[in-house]
JSON list of C-alpha atoms in Angstrom, two decimals:
[
{"chain": "A", "resi": 1, "resn": "MET", "atom": "CA", "xyz": [109.44, 100.00, 90.78]},
{"chain": "A", "resi": 2, "resn": "CYS", "atom": "CA", "xyz": [107.81, 97.38, 92.98]},
{"chain": "A", "resi": 3, "resn": "GLY", "atom": "CA", "xyz": [104.49, 97.42, 94.78]},
{"chain": "A", "resi": 4, "resn": "ILE", "atom": "CA", "xyz": [103.20, 96.22, 98.14]},
{"chain": "A", "resi": 5, "resn": "VAL", "atom": "CA", "xyz": [99.73, 95.70, 99.59]},
{"chain": "A", "resi": 6, "resn": "GLY", "atom": "CA", "xyz": [98.45, 94.51, 102.94]},
{"chain": "A", "resi": 7, "resn": "LEU", "atom": "CA", "xyz": [95.20, 93.79, 104.74]},
{"chain": "A", "resi": 8, "resn": "MET", "atom": "CA", "xyz": [94.73, 93.36, 108.51]},
{"chain": "A", "resi": 9, "resn": "SER", "atom": "CA", "xyz": [91.42, 92.28, 110.03]},
{"chain": "A", "resi": 10, "resn": "LEU", "atom": "CA", "xyz": [90.08, 94.22, 112.99]},
{"chain": "A", "resi": 11, "resn": "ASP", "atom": "CA", "xyz": [88.41, 91.13, 114.49]},
{"chain": "A", "resi": 12, "resn": "GLY", "atom": "CA", "xyz": [91.50, 88.91, 114.40]},
{"chain": "A", "resi": 13, "resn": "SER", "atom": "CA", "xyz": [90.27, 86.65, 111.59]},
{"chain": "A", "resi": 14, "resn": "ALA", "atom": "CA", "xyz": [92.28, 85.78, 108.49]},
{"chain": "A", "resi": 15, "resn": "PRO", "atom": "CA", "xyz": [91.67, 88.32, 105.69]},
{"chain": "A", "resi": 16, "resn": "PRO", "atom": "CA", "xyz": [89.73, 86.87, 102.72]},
{"chain": "A", "resi": 17, "resn": "ALA", "atom": "CA", "xyz": [92.12, 85.60, 100.05]},
{"chain": "A", "resi": 18, "resn": "ASP", "atom": "CA", "xyz": [90.09, 87.13, 97.23]},
{"chain": "A", "resi": 19, "resn": "LEU", "atom": "CA", "xyz": [90.48, 90.63, 98.67]},
{"chain": "A", "resi": 20, "resn": "ILE", "atom": "CA", "xyz": [94.27, 90.52, 98.90]},
{"chain": "A", "resi": 21, "resn": "ASP", "atom": "CA", "xyz": [94.35, 88.97, 95.43]},
{"chain": "A", "resi": 22, "resn": "ARG", "atom": "CA", "xyz": [92.33, 91.83, 93.98]},
{"chain": "A", "resi": 23, "resn": "MET", "atom": "CA", "xyz": [94.56, 94.36, 95.72]},
{"chain": "A", "resi": 24, "resn": "ALA", "atom": "CA", "xyz": [97.69, 92.71, 94.35]},
{"chain": "A", "resi": 25, "resn": "GLU", "atom": "CA", "xyz": [96.29, 92.39, 90.84]},
{"chain": "A", "resi": 26, "resn": "ALA", "atom": "CA", "xyz": [95.45, 96.10, 90.82]},
{"chain": "A", "resi": 27, "resn": "ILE", "atom": "CA", "xyz": [99.14, 97.01, 91.14]},
{"chain": "A", "resi": 28, "resn": "ALA", "atom": "CA", "xyz": [100.58, 94.10, 89.14]},
{"chain": "A", "resi": 29, "resn": "HIS", "atom": "CA", "xyz": [102.02, 96.59, 86.63]},
{"chain": "A", "resi": 30, "resn": "ARG", "atom": "CA", "xyz": [104.49, 97.71, 89.31]},
{"chain": "A", "resi": 31, "resn": "GLY", "atom": "CA", "xyz": [106.15, 94.30, 89.57]},
{"chain": "A", "resi": 32, "resn": "PRO", "atom": "CA", "xyz": [106.36, 92.23, 86.38]},
{"chain": "A", "resi": 33, "resn": "ASP", "atom": "CA", "xyz": [108.97, 89.81, 87.80]},
{"chain": "A", "resi": 34, "resn": "GLY", "atom": "CA", "xyz": [106.78, 87.97, 90.27]},
{"chain": "A", "resi": 35, "resn": "ARG", "atom": "CA", "xyz": [104.52, 88.06, 93.28]},
{"chain": "A", "resi": 36, "resn": "GLY", "atom": "CA", "xyz": [105.22, 86.96, 96.83]},
{"chain": "A", "resi": 37, "resn": "ASP", "atom": "CA", "xyz": [102.61, 86.43, 99.55]},
{"chain": "A", "resi": 38, "resn": "TYR", "atom": "CA", "xyz": [102.62, 86.43, 103.34]},
{"chain": "A", "resi": 39, "resn": "ARG", "atom": "CA", "xyz": [99.73, 85.24, 105.49]},
{"chain": "A", "resi": 40, "resn": "GLN", "atom": "CA", "xyz": [99.89, 85.09, 109.26]},
{"chain": "A", "resi": 41, "resn": "GLY", "atom": "CA", "xyz": [96.88, 85.27, 111.54]},
{"chain": "A", "resi": 42, "resn": "ASP", "atom": "CA", "xyz": [94.99, 88.52, 110.98]},
{"chain": "A", "resi": 43, "resn": "LEU", "atom": "CA", "xyz": [97.41, 89.81, 108.32]},
{"chain": "A", "resi": 44, "resn": "ALA", "atom": "CA", "xyz": [97.90, 89.18, 104.61]},
{"chain": "A", "resi": 45, "resn": "MET", "atom": "CA", "xyz": [100.55, 90.97, 102.53]},
{"chain": "A", "resi": 46, "resn": "ALA", "atom": "CA", "xyz": [101.78, 90.71, 98.96]},
{"chain": "A", "resi": 47, "resn": "GLN", "atom": "CA", "xyz": [104.66, 92.18, 97.00]},
{"chain": "A", "resi": 48, "resn": "MET", "atom": "CA", "xyz": [104.83, 92.63, 93.24]},
{"chain": "A", "resi": 49, "resn": "ARG", "atom": "CA", "xyz": [108.50, 92.58, 92.33]},
{"chain": "A", "resi": 50, "resn": "LEU", "atom": "CA", "xyz": [110.63, 94.39, 89.78]},
{"chain": "A", "resi": 51, "resn": "ALA", "atom": "CA", "xyz": [113.96, 92.58, 90.20]},
{"chain": "A", "resi": 52, "resn": "ILE", "atom": "CA", "xyz": [117.02, 94.84, 90.26]},
{"chain": "A", "resi": 53, "resn": "ILE", "atom": "CA", "xyz": [119.31, 93.54, 93.03]},
{"chain": "A", "resi": 54, "resn": "ASP", "atom": "CA", "xyz": [119.72, 89.81, 93.80]},
{"chain": "A", "resi": 55, "resn": "LEU", "atom": "CA", "xyz": [117.75, 88.55, 90.82]},
{"chain": "A", "resi": 56, "resn": "LYS", "atom": "CA", "xyz": [117.93, 84.90, 91.95]},
{"chain": "A", "resi": 57, "resn": "THR", "atom": "CA", "xyz": [117.26, 84.86, 95.70]},
{"chain": "A", "resi": 58, "resn": "GLY", "atom": "CA", "xyz": [115.72, 88.26, 96.44]},
{"chain": "A", "resi": 59, "resn": "ASP", "atom": "CA", "xyz": [112.07, 87.27, 96.21]},
{"chain": "A", "resi": 60, "resn": "GLN", "atom": "CA", "xyz": [109.87, 88.65, 98.97]},
{"chain": "A", "resi": 61, "resn": "PRO", "atom": "CA", "xyz": [108.62, 88.25, 101.63]},
{"chain": "A", "resi": 62, "resn": "LEU", "atom": "CA", "xyz": [112.01, 88.07, 103.35]},
{"chain": "A", "resi": 63, "resn": "TYR", "atom": "CA", "xyz": [112.29, 86.34, 106.72]},
{"chain": "A", "resi": 64, "resn": "GLU", "atom": "CA", "xyz": [114.66, 86.34, 109.69]},
{"chain": "A", "resi": 65, "resn": "PRO", "atom": "CA", "xyz": [115.19, 83.47, 112.16]},
{"chain": "A", "resi": 66, "resn": "GLY", "atom": "CA", "xyz": [112.86, 84.98, 114.77]},
{"chain": "A", "resi": 67, "resn": "GLY", "atom": "CA", "xyz": [109.97, 84.79, 112.31]},
{"chain": "A", "resi": 68, "resn": "ALA", "atom": "CA", "xyz": [109.65, 88.45, 111.33]},
{"chain": "A", "resi": 69, "resn": "ALA", "atom": "CA", "xyz": [108.72, 89.00, 107.67]},
{"chain": "A", "resi": 70, "resn": "LEU", "atom": "CA", "xyz": [109.24, 91.99, 105.39]},
{"chain": "A", "resi": 71, "resn": "VAL", "atom": "CA", "xyz": [107.87, 93.24, 102.10]},
{"chain": "A", "resi": 72, "resn": "ALA", "atom": "CA", "xyz": [109.23, 96.46, 100.63]},
{"chain": "A", "resi": 73, "resn": "ASN", "atom": "CA", "xyz": [109.17, 98.80, 97.68]},
{"chain": "A", "resi": 74, "resn": "GLY", "atom": "CA", "xyz": [112.35, 100.63, 96.80]},
{"chain": "A", "resi": 75, "resn": "GLU", "atom": "CA", "xyz": [116.05, 100.28, 97.45]},
{"chain": "A", "resi": 76, "resn": "ILE", "atom": "CA", "xyz": [118.35, 100.45, 100.48]},
{"chain": "A", "resi": 77, "resn": "TYR", "atom": "CA", "xyz": [121.49, 102.18, 99.20]},
{"chain": "A", "resi": 78, "resn": "ASN", "atom": "CA", "xyz": [123.77, 101.36, 102.15]},
{"chain": "A", "resi": 79, "resn": "TYR", "atom": "CA", "xyz": [122.86, 97.69, 102.42]},
{"chain": "A", "resi": 80, "resn": "VAL", "atom": "CA", "xyz": [126.47, 96.53, 101.88]},
{"chain": "A", "resi": 81, "resn": "GLU", "atom": "CA", "xyz": [127.64, 98.66, 104.80]},
{"chain": "A", "resi": 82, "resn": "LEU", "atom": "CA", "xyz": [124.80, 97.35, 106.96]},
{"chain": "A", "resi": 83, "resn": "ARG", "atom": "CA", "xyz": [125.72, 93.76, 106.14]},
{"chain": "A", "resi": 84, "resn": "GLU", "atom": "CA", "xyz": [129.34, 94.43, 107.07]},
{"chain": "A", "resi": 85, "resn": "ASP", "atom": "CA", "xyz": [128.19, 95.80, 110.44]},
{"chain": "A", "resi": 86, "resn": "MET", "atom": "CA", "xyz": [126.63, 92.39, 111.21]},
{"chain": "A", "resi": 87, "resn": "PRO", "atom": "CA", "xyz": [129.45, 89.89, 110.48]},
{"chain": "A", "resi": 88, "resn": "ASP", "atom": "CA", "xyz": [127.90, 87.25, 112.74]},
{"chain": "A", "resi": 89, "resn": "THR", "atom": "CA", "xyz": [124.59, 87.27, 110.85]},
{"chain": "A", "resi": 90, "resn": "ALA", "atom": "CA", "xyz": [123.79, 84.43, 108.44]},
{"chain": "A", "resi": 91, "resn": "PHE", "atom": "CA", "xyz": [122.12, 86.20, 105.53]},
{"chain": "A", "resi": 92, "resn": "ALA", "atom": "CA", "xyz": [119.83, 84.03, 103.44]},
{"chain": "A", "resi": 93, "resn": "THR", "atom": "CA", "xyz": [119.92, 86.30, 100.37]},
{"chain": "A", "resi": 94, "resn": "ALA", "atom": "CA", "xyz": [121.95, 89.07, 98.76]},
{"chain": "A", "resi": 95, "resn": "SER", "atom": "CA", "xyz": [118.90, 91.36, 98.80]},
{"chain": "A", "resi": 96, "resn": "ASP", "atom": "CA", "xyz": [119.33, 94.98, 99.85]},
{"chain": "A", "resi": 97, "resn": "CYS", "atom": "CA", "xyz": [116.14, 94.61, 101.90]},
{"chain": "A", "resi": 98, "resn": "GLU", "atom": "CA", "xyz": [117.32, 91.75, 104.13]},
{"chain": "A", "resi": 99, "resn": "PRO", "atom": "CA", "xyz": [119.65, 93.79, 106.43]},
{"chain": "A", "resi": 100, "resn": "PRO", "atom": "CA", "xyz": [116.72, 95.88, 107.77]},
{"chain": "A", "resi": 101, "resn": "LEU", "atom": "CA", "xyz": [115.07, 92.66, 108.99]},
{"chain": "A", "resi": 102, "resn": "HIS", "atom": "CA", "xyz": [118.04, 91.65, 111.10]},
{"chain": "A", "resi": 103, "resn": "LEU", "atom": "CA", "xyz": [118.56, 95.22, 112.32]},
{"chain": "A", "resi": 104, "resn": "PHE", "atom": "CA", "xyz": [114.95, 95.29, 113.47]},
{"chain": "A", "resi": 105, "resn": "ARG", "atom": "CA", "xyz": [115.50, 92.23, 115.64]},
{"chain": "A", "resi": 106, "resn": "ARG", "atom": "CA", "xyz": [118.66, 93.77, 117.11]},
{"chain": "A", "resi": 107, "resn": "GLU", "atom": "CA", "xyz": [117.63, 97.40, 117.52]},
{"chain": "A", "resi": 108, "resn": "GLY", "atom": "CA", "xyz": [113.86, 97.67, 117.31]},
{"chain": "A", "resi": 109, "resn": "MET", "atom": "CA", "xyz": [112.44, 100.68, 115.48]},
{"chain": "A", "resi": 110, "resn": "ALA", "atom": "CA", "xyz": [115.75, 102.51, 115.90]},
{"chain": "A", "resi": 111, "resn": "PHE", "atom": "CA", "xyz": [116.99, 100.56, 112.87]},
{"chain": "A", "resi": 112, "resn": "LEU", "atom": "CA", "xyz": [115.12, 102.99, 110.63]},
{"chain": "A", "resi": 113, "resn": "ASP", "atom": "CA", "xyz": [117.64, 105.72, 111.49]},
{"chain": "A", "resi": 114, "resn": "ARG", "atom": "CA", "xyz": [120.37, 103.65, 109.86]},
{"chain": "A", "resi": 115, "resn": "LEU", "atom": "CA", "xyz": [118.69, 103.19, 106.50]},
{"chain": "A", "resi": 116, "resn": "ARG", "atom": "CA", "xyz": [119.72, 105.26, 103.49]},
{"chain": "A", "resi": 117, "resn": "GLY", "atom": "CA", "xyz": [117.57, 104.94, 100.44]},
{"chain": "A", "resi": 118, "resn": "MET", "atom": "CA", "xyz": [114.15, 105.30, 98.90]},
{"chain": "A", "resi": 119, "resn": "TYR", "atom": "CA", "xyz": [111.68, 102.83, 100.35]},
{"chain": "A", "resi": 120, "resn": "THR", "atom": "CA", "xyz": [108.44, 101.87, 101.96]},
{"chain": "A", "resi": 121, "resn": "ILE", "atom": "CA", "xyz": [108.63, 98.92, 104.33]},
{"chain": "A", "resi": 122, "resn": "ALA", "atom": "CA", "xyz": [106.00, 96.65, 105.86]},
{"chain": "A", "resi": 123, "resn": "LEU", "atom": "CA", "xyz": [107.48, 94.43, 108.57]},
{"chain": "A", "resi": 124, "resn": "HIS", "atom": "CA", "xyz": [105.43, 91.99, 110.64]},
{"chain": "A", "resi": 125, "resn": "ASP", "atom": "CA", "xyz": [106.57, 90.37, 113.86]},
{"chain": "A", "resi": 126, "resn": "PRO", "atom": "CA", "xyz": [104.42, 87.30, 114.61]},
{"chain": "A", "resi": 127, "resn": "VAL", "atom": "CA", "xyz": [105.75, 87.21, 118.18]},
{"chain": "A", "resi": 128, "resn": "ASP", "atom": "CA", "xyz": [103.60, 90.18, 119.20]},
{"chain": "A", "resi": 129, "resn": "GLY", "atom": "CA", "xyz": [101.41, 90.44, 116.08]},
{"chain": "A", "resi": 130, "resn": "ARG", "atom": "CA", "xyz": [102.50, 93.99, 115.35]},
{"chain": "A", "resi": 131, "resn": "LEU", "atom": "CA", "xyz": [102.94, 95.48, 111.89]},
{"chain": "A", "resi": 132, "resn": "LEU", "atom": "CA", "xyz": [105.51, 98.21, 111.25]},
{"chain": "A", "resi": 133, "resn": "LEU", "atom": "CA", "xyz": [104.99, 100.53, 108.29]},
{"chain": "A", "resi": 134, "resn": "ALA", "atom": "CA", "xyz": [107.74, 103.00, 107.37]},
{"chain": "A", "resi": 135, "resn": "ARG", "atom": "CA", "xyz": [108.53, 105.46, 104.57]},
{"chain": "A", "resi": 136, "resn": "ASP", "atom": "CA", "xyz": [111.85, 106.99, 103.59]},
{"chain": "A", "resi": 137, "resn": "PRO", "atom": "CA", "xyz": [112.60, 110.51, 104.90]},
{"chain": "A", "resi": 138, "resn": "PHE", "atom": "CA", "xyz": [112.21, 112.15, 101.48]},
{"chain": "A", "resi": 139, "resn": "GLY", "atom": "CA", "xyz": [108.94, 110.38, 100.68]},
{"chain": "A", "resi": 140, "resn": "ILE", "atom": "CA", "xyz": [110.19, 109.12, 97.33]},
{"chain": "A", "resi": 141, "resn": "LYS", "atom": "CA", "xyz": [108.22, 105.88, 97.57]},
{"chain": "A", "resi": 142, "resn": "PRO", "atom": "CA", "xyz": [104.50, 106.19, 98.37]},
{"chain": "A", "resi": 143, "resn": "LEU", "atom": "CA", "xyz": [102.37, 104.23, 100.82]},
{"chain": "A", "resi": 144, "resn": "TYR", "atom": "CA", "xyz": [98.63, 104.76, 101.12]},
{"chain": "A", "resi": 145, "resn": "LEU", "atom": "CA", "xyz": [96.39, 103.76, 104.02]},
{"chain": "A", "resi": 146, "resn": "THR", "atom": "CA", "xyz": [92.69, 103.22, 104.64]},
{"chain": "A", "resi": 147, "resn": "ARG", "atom": "CA", "xyz": [90.53, 101.77, 107.40]},
{"chain": "A", "resi": 148, "resn": "THR", "atom": "CA", "xyz": [87.04, 100.34, 107.12]},
{"chain": "A", "resi": 149, "resn": "GLU", "atom": "CA", "xyz": [84.70, 98.71, 109.63]},
{"chain": "A", "resi": 150, "resn": "ARG", "atom": "CA", "xyz": [86.47, 95.39, 109.05]},
{"chain": "A", "resi": 151, "resn": "PHE", "atom": "CA", "xyz": [90.00, 96.09, 107.87]},
{"chain": "A", "resi": 152, "resn": "PHE", "atom": "CA", "xyz": [93.10, 98.25, 108.01]},
{"chain": "A", "resi": 153, "resn": "ALA", "atom": "CA", "xyz": [94.81, 98.26, 104.61]},
{"chain": "A", "resi": 154, "resn": "PHE", "atom": "CA", "xyz": [97.92, 99.67, 102.97]},
{"chain": "A", "resi": 155, "resn": "ALA", "atom": "CA", "xyz": [99.05, 99.81, 99.35]},
{"chain": "A", "resi": 156, "resn": "SER", "atom": "CA", "xyz": [101.51, 101.46, 96.99]},
{"chain": "A", "resi": 157, "resn": "GLU", "atom": "CA", "xyz": [98.56, 102.89, 95.03]},
{"chain": "A", "resi": 158, "resn": "PRO", "atom": "CA", "xyz": [94.99, 103.79, 96.12]},
{"chain": "A", "resi": 159, "resn": "ARG", "atom": "CA", "xyz": [93.57, 101.80, 93.22]},
{"chain": "A", "resi": 160, "resn": "ALA", "atom": "CA", "xyz": [94.24, 98.63, 95.23]},
{"chain": "A", "resi": 161, "resn": "PHE", "atom": "CA", "xyz": [91.61, 99.70, 97.79]},
{"chain": "A", "resi": 162, "resn": "PHE", "atom": "CA", "xyz": [89.06, 100.43, 95.08]},
{"chain": "A", "resi": 163, "resn": "ALA", "atom": "CA", "xyz": [89.72, 97.15, 93.26]},
{"chain": "A", "resi": 164, "resn": "ALA", "atom": "CA", "xyz": [89.08, 95.18, 96.45]},
{"chain": "A", "resi": 165, "resn": "GLY", "atom": "CA", "xyz": [85.87, 97.07, 97.16]},
{"chain": "A", "resi": 166, "resn": "LEU", "atom": "CA", "xyz": [87.18, 98.41, 100.47]},
{"chain": "A", "resi": 167, "resn": "LEU", "atom": "CA", "xyz": [85.84, 101.82, 99.53]},
{"chain": "A", "resi": 168, "resn": "ALA", "atom": "CA", "xyz": [84.54, 103.62, 96.46]},
{"chain": "A", "resi": 169, "resn": "PRO", "atom": "CA", "xyz": [86.68, 106.25, 94.72]},
{"chain": "A", "resi": 170, "resn": "LYS", "atom": "CA", "xyz": [85.40, 109.63, 95.85]},
{"chain": "A", "resi": 171, "resn": "ILE", "atom": "CA", "xyz": [87.15, 112.95, 95.43]},
{"chain": "A", "resi": 172, "resn": "ALA", "atom": "CA", "xyz": [88.08, 114.87, 98.58]},
{"chain": "A", "resi": 173, "resn": "PRO", "atom": "CA", "xyz": [87.62, 118.57, 97.69]},
{"chain": "A", "resi": 174, "resn": "VAL", "atom": "CA", "xyz": [90.20, 120.16, 99.99]},
{"chain": "A", "resi": 175, "resn": "PRO", "atom": "CA", "xyz": [93.23, 118.08, 98.89]},
{"chain": "A", "resi": 176, "resn": "LEU", "atom": "CA", "xyz": [92.07, 118.38, 95.27]},
{"chain": "A", "resi": 177, "resn": "GLY", "atom": "CA", "xyz": [92.15, 122.16, 95.56]},
{"chain": "A", "resi": 178, "resn": "GLU", "atom": "CA", "xyz": [95.67, 121.95, 96.94]},
{"chain": "A", "resi": 179, "resn": "MET", "atom": "CA", "xyz": [96.68, 119.69, 94.07]},
{"chain": "A", "resi": 180, "resn": "LEU", "atom": "CA", "xyz": [95.25, 122.06, 91.47]},
{"chain": "A", "resi": 181, "resn": "GLN", "atom": "CA", "xyz": [97.12, 124.97, 93.04]},
{"chain": "A", "resi": 182, "resn": "LEU", "atom": "CA", "xyz": [100.45, 123.29, 93.84]},
{"chain": "A", "resi": 183, "resn": "GLN", "atom": "CA", "xyz": [100.38, 120.30, 91.45]},
{"chain": "A", "resi": 184, "resn": "PHE", "atom": "CA", "xyz": [100.79, 118.01, 94.49]},
{"chain": "A", "resi": 185, "resn": "THR", "atom": "CA", "xyz": [99.33, 117.49, 97.96]},
{"chain": "A", "resi": 186, "resn": "THR", "atom": "CA", "xyz": [101.15, 117.89, 101.25]},
{"chain": "A", "resi": 187, "resn": "GLY", "atom": "CA", "xyz": [100.82, 116.07, 104.56]},
{"chain": "A", "resi": 188, "resn": "GLU", "atom": "CA", "xyz": [98.86, 112.87, 104.91]},
{"chain": "A", "resi": 189, "resn": "GLU", "atom": "CA", "xyz": [95.79, 113.94, 102.94]},
{"chain": "A", "resi": 190, "resn": "THR", "atom": "CA", "xyz": [95.16, 112.65, 99.42]},
{"chain": "A", "resi": 191, "resn": "PRO", "atom": "CA", "xyz": [92.69, 113.59, 96.67]},
{"chain": "A", "resi": 192, "resn": "PHE", "atom": "CA", "xyz": [90.59, 110.54, 97.65]},
{"chain": "A", "resi": 193, "resn": "ALA", "atom": "CA", "xyz": [88.14, 110.55, 100.55]},
{"chain": "A", "resi": 194, "resn": "GLY", "atom": "CA", "xyz": [88.97, 107.92, 103.14]},
{"chain": "A", "resi": 195, "resn": "VAL", "atom": "CA", "xyz": [92.53, 107.45, 101.89]},
{"chain": "A", "resi": 196, "resn": "SER", "atom": "CA", "xyz": [95.53, 108.87, 103.73]},
{"chain": "A", "resi": 197, "resn": "ARG", "atom": "CA", "xyz": [99.22, 108.32, 103.18]},
{"chain": "A", "resi": 198, "resn": "LEU", "atom": "CA", "xyz": [102.26, 107.74, 105.30]},
{"chain": "A", "resi": 199, "resn": "ARG", "atom": "CA", "xyz": [104.18, 111.01, 105.52]},
{"chain": "A", "resi": 200, "resn": "PRO", "atom": "CA", "xyz": [107.88, 111.20, 104.54]},
{"chain": "A", "resi": 201, "resn": "GLY", "atom": "CA", "xyz": [110.00, 109.76, 107.33]},
{"chain": "A", "resi": 202, "resn": "GLU", "atom": "CA", "xyz": [106.96, 108.50, 109.24]},
{"chain": "A", "resi": 203, "resn": "ALA", "atom": "CA", "xyz": [106.65, 105.09, 110.87]},
{"chain": "A", "resi": 204, "resn": "LEU", "atom": "CA", "xyz": [103.53, 103.49, 112.33]},
{"chain": "A", "resi": 205, "resn": "ILE", "atom": "CA", "xyz": [102.89, 100.43, 114.46]},
{"chain": "A", "resi": 206, "resn": "VAL", "atom": "CA", "xyz": [99.58, 98.68, 113.76]},
{"chain": "A", "resi": 207, "resn": "SER", "atom": "CA", "xyz": [98.05, 96.02, 115.99]},
{"chain": "A", "resi": 208, "resn": "GLN", "atom": "CA", "xyz": [94.65, 94.37, 115.50]},
{"chain": "A", "resi": 209, "resn": "GLY", "atom": "CA", "xyz": [93.96, 96.84, 112.70]},
{"chain": "A", "resi": 210, "resn": "ARG", "atom": "CA", "xyz": [94.55, 99.91, 114.86]},
{"chain": "A", "resi": 211, "resn": "VAL", "atom": "CA", "xyz": [97.47, 102.33, 114.93]},
{"chain": "A", "resi": 212, "resn": "VAL", "atom": "CA", "xyz": [99.05, 102.02, 118.38]},
{"chain": "A", "resi": 213, "resn": "GLU", "atom": "CA", "xyz": [102.26, 104.03, 117.90]}
]
């Protein structure tokens, strides 16, 4: 179990370091083996790592030659097959999460159709400033979202938003009723007001703090 968080400013400024730190610290229990940070323009991301594959060189963020960076939670099961499909690619690590980076540069968002596994991915391309967020088709790994007057944020757990003071924890009655009846919630709603989640198999493109695709 790993954890990822991210904060994108709506006005193009660099997100405050203390906010991303508080978000990361709130989910530190998900990744006892280290923390990796990414800061580029209006975006800051962090990953708390539980090392399973590539213990030595698999620290995140991961980068590809074009500058794109990735943080992820989960595991890509068919990463060996994906590596073999790109024999001309110089991989920098043995991480299961590096092949998606190179596939993104080759195929765009279509690369998601080739992934087999349980994952949430945050991939930033500094060339156009866009952030891709994606969740595995079965929704095994969670990714929560919120938007305030100043920021768009994502995290593996809602507590990261509360810890950073982005919003106060407030129960949303409709999803709570669904949870009490079904023992889980469906769709993008959550038990917390102002917090949504990426649906299973969903992918979003975020630019300047706004969902554009």
